[in-house]
């Protein structure tokens, strides 16, 4: 049986409130990991599932990014 390594780390996601209602969310590091939800909480839960599913389907992608990063918001 094939063993799958589960990657745990921090990912950056962009959460957007949609004009027609609900929220869309996408992972910056894994552009193929996108989701949505009726509430922020639901959308964030769903993106976690999408990230795990993406990494399960494409395990080679887990080596393409650095989990030791810091996201800082700046005002311009």
One Martini backbone bead per residue (centre of mass of N, CA, C, O) as a GRO file, in nm:
protein
   76
    1UNK     BB    1   0.097   0.036   0.021
    2UNK     BB    2   0.063   0.367  -0.014
    3UNK     BB    3   0.237   0.636   0.121
    4UNK     BB    4   0.132   0.941   0.273
    5UNK     BB    5   0.248   1.258   0.315
    6UNK     BB    6   0.177   1.495   0.552
    7UNK     BB    7   0.153   1.838   0.529
    8UNK     BB    8   0.266   2.082   0.757
    9UNK     BB    9   0.153   2.427   0.751
   10UNK     BB   10   0.182   2.745   0.618
   11UNK     BB   11  -0.064   2.935   0.449
   12UNK     BB   12  -0.163   3.151   0.196
   13UNK     BB   13  -0.471   3.335   0.187
   14UNK     BB   14  -0.744   3.449  -0.018
   15UNK     BB   15  -1.018   3.648   0.091
   16UNK     BB   16  -1.342   3.689  -0.067
   17UNK     BB   17  -1.603   3.891  -0.113
   18UNK     BB   18  -1.899   3.837  -0.277
   19UNK     BB   19  -2.150   4.000  -0.444
   20UNK     BB   20  -2.346   3.729  -0.445
   21UNK     BB   21  -2.211   3.590  -0.212
   22UNK     BB   22  -1.991   3.501  -0.009
   23UNK     BB   23  -1.678   3.310  -0.047
   24UNK     BB   24  -1.351   3.328  -0.164
   25UNK     BB   25  -1.058   3.098  -0.196
   26UNK     BB   26  -0.692   3.113  -0.207
   27UNK     BB   27  -0.377   2.977  -0.266
   28UNK     BB   28  -0.073   3.109  -0.320
   29UNK     BB   29   0.121   2.850  -0.340
   30UNK     BB   30  -0.158   2.697  -0.461
   31UNK     BB   31  -0.341   2.781  -0.728
   32UNK     BB   32  -0.523   2.504  -0.732
   33UNK     BB   33  -0.625   2.606  -0.445
   34UNK     BB   34  -0.975   2.625  -0.427
   35UNK     BB   35  -1.265   2.804  -0.286
   36UNK     BB   36  -1.572   2.808  -0.081
   37UNK     BB   37  -1.835   3.004   0.100
   38UNK     BB   38  -2.084   3.142   0.292
   39UNK     BB   39  -1.856   3.171   0.499
   40UNK     BB   40  -1.561   3.221   0.636
   41UNK     BB   41  -1.543   2.956   0.791
   42UNK     BB   42  -1.616   2.772   0.552
   43UNK     BB   43  -1.394   2.863   0.356
   44UNK     BB   44  -1.152   2.786   0.541
   45UNK     BB   45  -1.219   2.491   0.563
   46UNK     BB   46  -1.219   2.431   0.253
   47UNK     BB   47  -0.920   2.510   0.195
   48UNK     BB   48  -0.792   2.292   0.362
   49UNK     BB   49  -0.905   2.062   0.193
   50UNK     BB   50  -0.781   2.157  -0.077
   51UNK     BB   51  -0.486   2.143   0.005
   52UNK     BB   52  -0.477   1.844   0.080
   53UNK     BB   53  -0.576   1.741  -0.197
   54UNK     BB   54  -0.354   1.864  -0.368
   55UNK     BB   55  -0.110   1.722  -0.220
   56UNK     BB   56  -0.209   1.437  -0.281
   57UNK     BB   57  -0.211   1.469  -0.599
   58UNK     BB   58   0.068   1.676  -0.567
   59UNK     BB   59   0.346   1.610  -0.393
   60UNK     BB   60   0.567   1.779  -0.551
   61UNK     BB   61   0.460   2.067  -0.456
   62UNK     BB   62   0.576   2.067  -0.154
   63UNK     BB   63   0.881   2.162  -0.265
   64UNK     BB   64   0.817   2.470  -0.390
   65UNK     BB   65   0.813   2.577  -0.087
   66UNK     BB   66   0.834   2.796   0.196
   67UNK     BB   67   0.736   2.760   0.536
   68UNK     BB   68   0.954   2.993   0.619
   69UNK     BB   69   0.746   3.251   0.667
   70UNK     BB   70   0.641   3.600   0.635
   71UNK     BB   71   0.353   3.794   0.681
   72UNK     BB   72   0.325   4.139   0.573
   73UNK     BB   73   0.156   4.432   0.625
   74UNK     BB   74   0.129   4.712   0.406
   75UNK     BB   75   0.120   5.065   0.367
   76UNK     BB   76   0.072   5.297   0.069
   0.00000   0.00000   0.00000
